[in-house]
Amino acid sequence: MTIQGAVMVPHPPLIIPDVGRGQEKGIQSTVEAYHRAAKRIASWKPDTVVVLSPHSIMYADYFHISPGSGAEGSFARFGAPQVKIKVSYDREFVELLSQETEAREIPAGTLGERDKRLDHGTMIPLWFLDHYYKDYQVVRIGLSGLPLSMHYTVGQCIKTVSGLLGRRTAIIASGDLSHKLKEDGPYGFQAEGPQYDSRIMDVMGRGDFGELFDFSEEFCSKAAECGHRSFVIMAGALDRLKVKSEKLSYEGPFGVGYGICTYETECRDPQRNFLDQHEEQVRRAAEERRGKEDAYVGLARQTIETYVRARRKITVPKGLPSEMYSEQAGVFVSLKEDGQLRGCIGTIAPVRGSIAEEIIENAVSAAMKDPRFQPVEEEELDKLVYSVDVLGKTEKIFSKEELDVKRYGVVVSRGYKRGLLLPNLDGVDTVEEQIAIAKRKAGIPEEAEDVQMERFEVVRHF
């Protein structure tokens, strides 16, 4: 085994004494645990240290691997320009990793570097490591907005490349936990904050990485965490390896959670194939959903599966409820994958002869033509969760008091600009948020008051 182990560590700048100027004493347990984690890495004598940082260059649909022969950075933006970190990159590892991710059709590589300087999510763990060990090269990888399963696969690629090159490799998963732990903290309080920290420290303390897939995007977003994807890549690098897990510390006195765990590899363990297990769960869940779906969702799914596989748009099938043939309505078809929106296209008013035709047209558009996303690929089909909203007629309203974020959708208009938001959406909890999002979708300034509003009800099919 070339993967020697991994650590999960936070990156608060104040933990560096020249930055903290005494404040670091408020997280002394974290400081002490960090030194223990750094010593643990040093004991493995790694040739290559792979750093996974949420503060490296990040794209929504691409994993950036830092190119070149090396990089350096300082803590100047935190008031300590004299504290500097300089690293040499393992160029052979980077080149082979780029090839391996391409072979697995993972969008990753060295393109698109906007800033060569090391980020603090990388420098802080290396500052601690450099106290005990310096004979290593670095591979620095940013995160992405892609599904967790792809992050895990990037980790598997790291493991493969480490083996091919015979590199003794250590993984550093850099990431703070929730930023929403305290009302008087820098980011305020959200109930999901401490809930996330409790759950993640339990999962990571046990090293049961399969449970990382159970954290929904909505939950993670509300908790305002920054390390979850780092942890998932790390888990992929430890795929099928038995590890000795040790939870070293957890603190959150300043309103941000800091957790440290270490993982030392022991032997191969085929039972720790967490992505395979997750995908099997996804397949079973897809079969279960199909058994429960109504005709509206079934038509959307059948449309998309046929179009993605055969590039053929289906005709309206027989056997649907009569109103799907006889009635007209605006329809929105929405897709989610791993808890994230994957596509949503619809019509405010009917433009086709029946609800069934409306669903077919908008389902194809949601899967293939939503400008925010790449077209759906065949391997994603089992992961998609569908919903179909059939819109009622819109009615003009004169104040936000006539809205109910759970019951009514809203259409906001100003001149030729028009934006719509459906009701009862995850993460939209107030009428004010609903109106603001509808304005943004229309390109209307949020402060604009000279707008017209309409409301409508929907029947949502899951």
Coordinates of C-alpha atoms in Angstrom, one line a residue:
M1 CA 0.0 0.0 0.0
T2 CA 1.4 3.4 -1.0
I3 CA -1.3 5.5 0.7
Q4 CA 0.1 5.7 4.2
G5 CA -2.8 7.6 5.8
A6 CA -4.8 10.8 5.9
V7 CA -5.7 13.6 8.3
M8 CA -8.8 15.8 8.6
V9 CA -7.8 19.2 9.8
P10 CA -9.3 22.8 9.9
H11 CA -7.6 25.9 8.7
P12 CA -8.3 28.9 11.0
P13 CA -5.6 31.5 10.2
L14 CA -5.5 32.6 13.9
I15 CA -4.1 29.2 14.8
I16 CA -0.8 30.6 13.4
P17 CA 0.8 32.5 16.3
D18 CA 1.9 35.5 14.3
V19 CA -1.7 35.9 13.1
G20 CA -3.5 34.9 16.2
R21 CA -1.3 37.0 18.5
G22 CA -2.7 35.1 21.5
Q23 CA -6.1 34.3 20.2
E24 CA -4.9 30.8 19.3
K25 CA -4.9 30.0 23.0
G26 CA -8.7 30.0 22.7
I27 CA -8.4 26.8 20.6
Q28 CA -5.6 25.2 22.5
S29 CA -7.0 21.7 22.1
T30 CA -7.0 22.2 18.4
V31 CA -3.4 23.5 18.4
E32 CA -2.2 20.5 20.4
A33 CA -4.2 18.1 18.2
Y34 CA -2.8 19.7 15.1
H35 CA 0.7 19.1 16.3
R36 CA -0.2 15.4 17.0
A37 CA -1.6 15.1 13.5
A38 CA 1.5 16.6 11.9
K39 CA 3.7 14.3 13.8
R40 CA 1.6 11.4 12.6
I41 CA 2.1 12.4 9.0
A42 CA 5.8 12.9 9.6
S43 CA 6.0 9.3 11.0
W44 CA 4.8 8.0 7.6
K45 CA 7.7 9.8 5.8
P46 CA 5.6 10.5 2.7
D47 CA 7.2 11.3 -0.6
T48 CA 4.0 13.1 -1.7
V49 CA 1.5 15.0 0.3
V50 CA -1.9 15.6 -1.4
V51 CA -3.6 18.6 0.0
L52 CA -7.4 19.0 -0.6
S53 CA -8.4 22.6 -0.1
P54 CA -11.7 24.4 -0.4
H55 CA -9.7 27.6 -0.8
S56 CA -7.7 26.6 -3.8
I57 CA -9.1 27.4 -7.2
M58 CA -12.6 26.1 -7.4
Y59 CA -15.0 25.7 -10.3
A60 CA -18.6 24.5 -10.4
D61 CA -17.9 21.7 -12.9
Y62 CA -14.1 21.1 -12.8
F63 CA -11.5 19.9 -10.3
H64 CA -8.4 22.1 -10.5
I65 CA -5.0 20.5 -9.9
S66 CA -2.3 23.1 -9.4
P67 CA 0.2 23.0 -12.3
G68 CA 3.9 24.0 -12.5
S69 CA 7.0 23.1 -10.5
G70 CA 5.9 24.7 -7.2
A71 CA 4.3 27.6 -5.5
E72 CA 4.6 29.8 -2.4
G73 CA 2.3 32.0 -0.3
S74 CA 2.3 34.1 2.8
F75 CA -0.2 35.1 5.5
A76 CA 0.1 38.8 4.4
R77 CA -3.7 39.1 4.1
F78 CA -4.0 38.0 7.7
G79 CA -1.4 40.6 8.9
A80 CA 1.6 38.3 9.0
P81 CA 3.6 38.7 5.7
Q82 CA 6.7 37.3 7.3
V83 CA 5.1 33.8 7.7
K84 CA 5.7 32.1 4.3
I85 CA 5.2 28.6 2.9
K86 CA 7.0 27.3 -0.2
V87 CA 6.4 23.9 -1.8
S88 CA 7.6 21.9 -4.8
Y89 CA 4.9 20.1 -6.7
D90 CA 5.1 16.5 -7.7
R91 CA 4.8 17.1 -11.4
E92 CA 4.8 13.4 -12.4
F93 CA 2.0 12.7 -10.0
V94 CA 0.0 15.7 -11.3
E95 CA 0.5 14.6 -14.9
L96 CA -0.6 11.0 -14.3
L97 CA -3.5 12.1 -12.1
S98 CA -4.8 14.3 -14.9
Q99 CA -4.6 11.3 -17.2
E100 CA -6.3 9.0 -14.8
T101 CA -9.2 11.4 -14.2
E102 CA -9.6 11.9 -17.9
A103 CA -9.8 8.1 -18.4
R104 CA -12.6 8.0 -15.9
E105 CA -14.4 10.9 -17.5
I106 CA -13.9 13.1 -14.5
P107 CA -13.5 16.8 -15.4
A108 CA -10.2 17.6 -13.8
G109 CA -6.8 18.9 -14.7
T110 CA -4.4 21.8 -14.6
L111 CA -6.3 24.3 -16.7
G112 CA -7.7 27.5 -15.5
E113 CA -5.3 28.6 -12.8
R114 CA -6.1 32.1 -11.8
D115 CA -3.7 32.5 -8.8
K116 CA -0.5 30.6 -8.3
R117 CA -0.2 31.5 -4.7
L118 CA -0.8 29.0 -2.0
D119 CA -4.1 29.4 -0.2
H120 CA -4.5 29.4 3.6
G121 CA -6.4 26.1 3.4
T122 CA -3.1 24.6 2.1
M123 CA -0.6 26.6 4.0
I124 CA -1.9 26.1 7.5
P125 CA -1.6 22.3 7.6
L126 CA 1.8 22.5 5.9
W127 CA 3.0 25.1 8.5
F128 CA 2.4 22.5 11.1
L129 CA 3.9 19.6 9.1
D130 CA 7.0 21.6 8.4
H131 CA 7.8 21.6 12.1
Y132 CA 8.4 17.9 11.9
Y133 CA 9.1 16.9 8.3
K134 CA 10.0 18.6 5.1
D135 CA 11.2 16.0 2.7
Y136 CA 8.1 15.9 0.6
Q137 CA 6.5 17.2 -2.6
V138 CA 2.9 18.5 -2.8
V139 CA -0.1 17.9 -5.0
R140 CA -2.8 20.6 -4.5
I141 CA -6.4 19.9 -5.6
G142 CA -9.4 22.2 -5.4
L143 CA -12.9 21.1 -4.9
S144 CA -15.9 21.5 -7.2
G145 CA -19.7 21.9 -7.3
L146 CA -20.0 18.4 -8.8
P147 CA -21.7 15.6 -7.0
L148 CA -20.1 13.9 -4.0
S149 CA -19.7 10.7 -6.0
M150 CA -17.3 12.5 -8.3
H151 CA -15.3 13.8 -5.4
Y152 CA -15.0 10.2 -4.1
T153 CA -13.8 9.1 -7.6
V154 CA -11.1 11.8 -7.6
G155 CA -9.9 10.2 -4.4
Q156 CA -9.9 6.8 -6.0
C157 CA -7.8 8.3 -8.8
I158 CA -5.3 9.6 -6.3
K159 CA -5.0 6.1 -4.8
T160 CA -4.4 4.6 -8.2
V161 CA -1.7 7.1 -9.2
S162 CA 0.0 6.7 -5.9
G163 CA 0.2 2.9 -6.5
L164 CA 1.4 3.3 -10.1
L165 CA 4.2 5.6 -9.1
G166 CA 5.1 3.8 -5.9
R167 CA 4.8 7.0 -3.9
R168 CA 4.4 6.9 -0.2
T169 CA 1.5 9.3 0.0
A170 CA -0.3 11.2 2.7
I171 CA -3.6 12.9 2.3
I172 CA -4.5 16.2 4.0
A173 CA -8.3 17.0 3.9
S174 CA -8.4 20.6 4.8
G175 CA -11.7 22.0 5.9
D176 CA -13.5 23.8 8.7
L177 CA -16.8 22.5 9.8
S178 CA -19.9 24.6 10.3
H179 CA -19.6 28.4 10.3
K180 CA -23.0 28.8 11.9
L181 CA -22.5 27.7 15.5
K182 CA -23.2 30.9 17.5
E183 CA -25.4 34.0 17.3
D184 CA -22.4 36.2 18.2
G185 CA -20.0 34.4 15.9
P186 CA -18.8 36.0 12.6
Y187 CA -21.5 34.2 10.5
G188 CA -24.4 33.9 13.0
F189 CA -26.3 30.8 14.1
Q190 CA -28.3 28.2 12.2
A191 CA -29.7 25.1 13.9
E192 CA -28.1 22.9 11.2
G193 CA -24.7 24.2 12.3
P194 CA -24.2 22.3 15.5
Q195 CA -26.2 19.4 14.0
Y196 CA -23.7 19.1 11.2
D197 CA -20.7 19.2 13.5
S198 CA -22.1 16.6 15.7
R199 CA -22.9 14.3 12.8
I200 CA -19.6 14.8 10.9
M201 CA -17.5 14.3 14.0
D202 CA -19.3 11.0 14.7
V203 CA -18.9 9.8 11.1
M204 CA -15.3 10.8 10.8
G205 CA -14.4 9.7 14.3
R206 CA -15.6 6.2 13.3
G207 CA -14.1 6.4 9.8
D208 CA -17.4 5.2 8.4
F209 CA -17.1 7.2 5.2
G210 CA -20.1 5.8 3.5
E211 CA -22.3 8.0 5.7
L212 CA -20.7 11.1 4.0
F213 CA -23.1 10.5 1.2
D214 CA -26.1 10.9 3.5
F215 CA -25.5 14.6 4.1
S216 CA -27.8 16.5 1.7
E217 CA -26.7 19.6 -0.2
E218 CA -29.4 21.6 1.5
F219 CA -28.3 20.5 5.0
C220 CA -24.6 21.2 4.3
S221 CA -25.5 24.6 2.8
K222 CA -27.5 25.7 5.8
A223 CA -24.7 24.5 8.1
A224 CA -22.3 26.6 6.0
E225 CA -19.5 24.0 6.2
C226 CA -16.5 24.2 3.9
G227 CA -14.7 20.9 4.3
H228 CA -17.3 18.2 3.4
R229 CA -16.0 17.7 -0.1
S230 CA -12.4 17.5 1.0
F231 CA -13.4 14.7 3.4
V232 CA -15.2 12.8 0.6
I233 CA -12.1 13.0 -1.7
M234 CA -10.0 11.8 1.2
A235 CA -12.4 8.9 1.7
G236 CA -12.0 7.9 -1.9
A237 CA -8.2 7.9 -1.5
L238 CA -8.8 5.4 1.3
D239 CA -11.2 3.2 -0.7
R240 CA -11.0 -0.5 0.2
L241 CA -8.4 0.2 2.9
K242 CA -8.8 -0.7 6.5
V243 CA -7.8 2.3 8.6
K244 CA -7.1 3.0 12.2
S245 CA -9.3 6.0 13.0
E246 CA -8.6 8.4 15.8
K247 CA -10.6 11.5 16.7
L248 CA -8.1 14.0 18.2
S249 CA -10.2 17.1 19.0
Y250 CA -13.2 19.2 18.3
E251 CA -13.8 22.8 19.2
G252 CA -16.0 25.7 18.1
P253 CA -15.5 28.6 20.6
F254 CA -15.5 31.3 17.9
G255 CA -18.6 30.1 16.1
V256 CA -16.8 28.0 13.6
G257 CA -16.3 24.2 14.1
Y258 CA -12.7 22.8 14.1
G259 CA -12.3 19.0 14.0
I260 CA -9.2 16.9 13.7
C261 CA -9.1 13.2 13.0
T262 CA -6.3 10.9 11.7
Y263 CA -6.5 7.7 9.6
E264 CA -3.6 5.3 9.4
T265 CA -3.8 2.6 6.8
E266 CA -3.5 -1.0 8.0
C267 CA -4.4 -3.5 5.2
R268 CA -6.7 -4.0 2.3
D269 CA -10.4 -4.3 3.1
P270 CA -12.7 -5.0 0.1
Q271 CA -15.7 -4.3 2.4
R272 CA -14.8 -0.6 2.6
N273 CA -15.9 0.1 -1.0
F274 CA -18.2 3.0 0.0
L275 CA -18.9 4.4 -3.4
D276 CA -20.0 1.0 -4.7
Q277 CA -22.2 0.6 -1.7
H278 CA -23.7 4.1 -2.2
E279 CA -24.4 3.5 -5.9
E280 CA -26.1 0.2 -5.1
Q281 CA -28.3 2.1 -2.6
V282 CA -29.0 4.6 -5.3
R283 CA -30.1 1.9 -7.7
R284 CA -32.4 0.3 -5.1
A285 CA -33.8 3.7 -4.3
A286 CA -34.4 4.4 -8.0
E287 CA -36.3 1.1 -8.3
E288 CA -38.4 1.9 -5.2
R289 CA -39.2 5.4 -6.6
R290 CA -40.3 3.9 -9.9
G291 CA -42.7 1.6 -8.1
K292 CA -44.3 4.6 -6.3
E293 CA -44.3 7.3 -9.0
D294 CA -47.6 8.6 -10.5
A295 CA -48.3 9.0 -14.2
Y296 CA -46.9 12.6 -14.3
V297 CA -43.5 11.7 -12.9
G298 CA -43.4 8.4 -14.8
L299 CA -43.9 10.3 -18.1
A300 CA -41.2 12.7 -17.2
R301 CA -38.8 9.9 -16.3
Q302 CA -39.7 7.8 -19.4
T303 CA -39.2 10.9 -21.6
I304 CA -35.7 11.7 -20.2
E305 CA -34.5 8.1 -20.1
T306 CA -35.5 7.5 -23.7
Y307 CA -34.0 10.8 -24.9
V308 CA -30.7 10.4 -23.1
R309 CA -30.3 6.8 -24.3
A310 CA -31.7 7.0 -27.8
R311 CA -31.8 10.8 -28.6
R312 CA -35.4 10.2 -29.4
K313 CA -38.4 12.2 -28.1
I314 CA -41.3 9.9 -27.2
T315 CA -44.8 10.4 -28.4
V316 CA -47.7 10.7 -25.9
P317 CA -48.3 7.2 -24.6
K318 CA -51.6 5.5 -24.0
G319 CA -52.9 4.7 -20.6
L320 CA -52.4 8.1 -18.9
P321 CA -55.1 9.7 -16.7
S322 CA -57.7 11.4 -19.0
E323 CA -56.9 14.9 -17.8
M324 CA -53.4 14.6 -19.1
Y325 CA -54.9 14.4 -22.6
S326 CA -57.8 16.8 -22.3
E327 CA -56.4 19.6 -20.1
Q328 CA -53.8 22.3 -20.7
A329 CA -51.5 23.9 -18.1
G330 CA -48.1 25.3 -17.6
V331 CA -45.7 22.6 -16.3
F332 CA -42.3 22.6 -14.7
V333 CA -40.1 19.5 -14.7
S334 CA -37.4 19.4 -12.1
L335 CA -34.5 17.0 -11.6
K336 CA -32.2 16.6 -8.6
E337 CA -29.1 14.5 -8.2
D338 CA -27.4 13.8 -4.9
G339 CA -29.7 16.4 -3.4
Q340 CA -28.6 19.1 -5.9
L341 CA -30.7 20.7 -8.5
R342 CA -29.8 19.1 -11.9
G343 CA -32.2 20.8 -14.2
C344 CA -35.5 22.7 -14.1
I345 CA -37.4 24.0 -17.1
G346 CA -41.1 24.9 -17.4
T347 CA -43.8 27.0 -18.9
I348 CA -45.8 29.6 -17.0
A349 CA -48.8 29.1 -19.3
P350 CA -49.6 26.2 -21.6
V351 CA -48.1 26.3 -25.0
R352 CA -49.0 22.8 -26.2
G353 CA -52.2 20.9 -26.7
S354 CA -52.2 18.9 -23.5
I355 CA -50.5 18.4 -20.1
A356 CA -48.8 15.3 -21.4
E357 CA -47.3 17.1 -24.3
E358 CA -46.2 19.9 -22.0
I359 CA -44.4 17.4 -19.7
I360 CA -42.6 15.7 -22.6
E361 CA -41.3 18.9 -24.1
N362 CA -40.2 20.4 -20.7
A363 CA -38.7 17.1 -19.5
V364 CA -36.3 17.0 -22.5
S365 CA -35.5 20.7 -21.9
A366 CA -34.8 20.2 -18.2
A367 CA -32.4 17.3 -18.9
M368 CA -30.7 18.6 -22.0
K369 CA -31.2 22.4 -22.3
D370 CA -31.0 24.0 -18.9
P371 CA -28.2 26.6 -19.5
R372 CA -27.0 26.2 -15.9
F373 CA -26.0 22.5 -16.3
Q374 CA -24.4 20.1 -18.7
P375 CA -26.8 17.7 -20.5
V376 CA -27.7 14.7 -18.4
E377 CA -25.6 11.6 -19.1
E378 CA -26.8 8.0 -19.2
E379 CA -24.8 7.0 -16.1
E380 CA -26.7 9.6 -14.1
L381 CA -30.2 8.3 -14.8
D382 CA -30.5 6.1 -11.7
K383 CA -29.5 9.0 -9.5
L384 CA -32.2 11.4 -10.8
V385 CA -35.1 12.3 -8.6
Y386 CA -38.0 13.9 -10.5
S387 CA -40.8 16.3 -9.7
V388 CA -43.5 17.7 -11.9
D389 CA -45.4 20.9 -11.1
V390 CA -48.6 21.5 -12.8
L391 CA -49.4 25.3 -12.5
G392 CA -52.8 26.8 -11.9
K393 CA -53.8 30.1 -13.4
T394 CA -52.0 33.2 -12.3
E395 CA -53.8 36.0 -10.6
K396 CA -52.6 39.5 -10.1
I397 CA -51.7 40.6 -6.5
F398 CA -50.9 44.0 -5.0
S399 CA -48.7 43.2 -2.0
K400 CA -46.5 40.5 -0.6
E401 CA -49.0 39.9 2.2
E402 CA -51.1 38.1 -0.4
L403 CA -48.3 35.5 -0.8
D404 CA -47.6 32.3 1.1
V405 CA -44.2 30.8 0.3
K406 CA -45.5 27.3 0.9
R407 CA -48.7 27.6 -1.0
Y408 CA -48.2 30.1 -3.8
G409 CA -45.6 30.5 -6.5
V410 CA -44.8 34.1 -7.7
V411 CA -44.3 35.8 -11.0
V412 CA -42.5 39.2 -10.8
S413 CA -42.6 41.5 -13.9
R414 CA -41.1 44.8 -14.8
G415 CA -41.5 45.8 -18.5
Y416 CA -40.5 42.9 -20.6
K417 CA -38.6 41.2 -17.8
R418 CA -40.4 38.4 -16.0
G419 CA -39.2 36.0 -13.4
L420 CA -41.0 33.0 -11.8
L421 CA -40.4 31.0 -8.6
L422 CA -42.3 27.9 -7.6
P423 CA -43.7 27.5 -4.1
N424 CA -42.5 25.3 -1.3
L425 CA -38.9 25.0 -2.4
D426 CA -36.1 23.8 -0.2
G427 CA -34.1 26.7 1.3
V428 CA -36.7 29.3 0.4
D429 CA -38.4 30.1 3.7
T430 CA -39.8 33.6 3.4
V431 CA -41.9 35.6 1.0
E432 CA -39.1 38.2 0.9
E433 CA -36.6 35.5 -0.3
Q434 CA -39.1 34.2 -2.8
I435 CA -39.6 37.6 -4.4
A436 CA -35.9 38.4 -4.3
I437 CA -35.0 35.2 -6.2
A438 CA -37.8 35.8 -8.7
K439 CA -36.4 39.3 -9.3
R440 CA -32.9 37.9 -9.8
K441 CA -34.1 35.4 -12.3
A442 CA -35.8 38.1 -14.3
G443 CA -32.8 40.4 -14.1
I444 CA -34.7 43.0 -12.0
P445 CA -32.8 44.8 -9.3
E446 CA -33.8 43.5 -5.9
E447 CA -34.4 47.1 -4.6
A448 CA -36.9 47.8 -7.5
E449 CA -40.4 48.5 -6.2
D450 CA -42.1 49.3 -9.6
V451 CA -42.9 45.7 -10.3
Q452 CA -46.1 43.7 -10.9
M453 CA -46.7 40.5 -9.1
E454 CA -48.9 37.5 -9.8
R455 CA -49.4 34.4 -7.7
F456 CA -50.4 30.9 -8.6
E457 CA -50.9 27.5 -7.0
V458 CA -49.4 24.2 -8.2
V459 CA -50.1 20.5 -7.9
R460 CA -46.7 18.9 -7.3
H461 CA -46.1 15.3 -8.3
F462 CA -43.2 13.5 -6.9

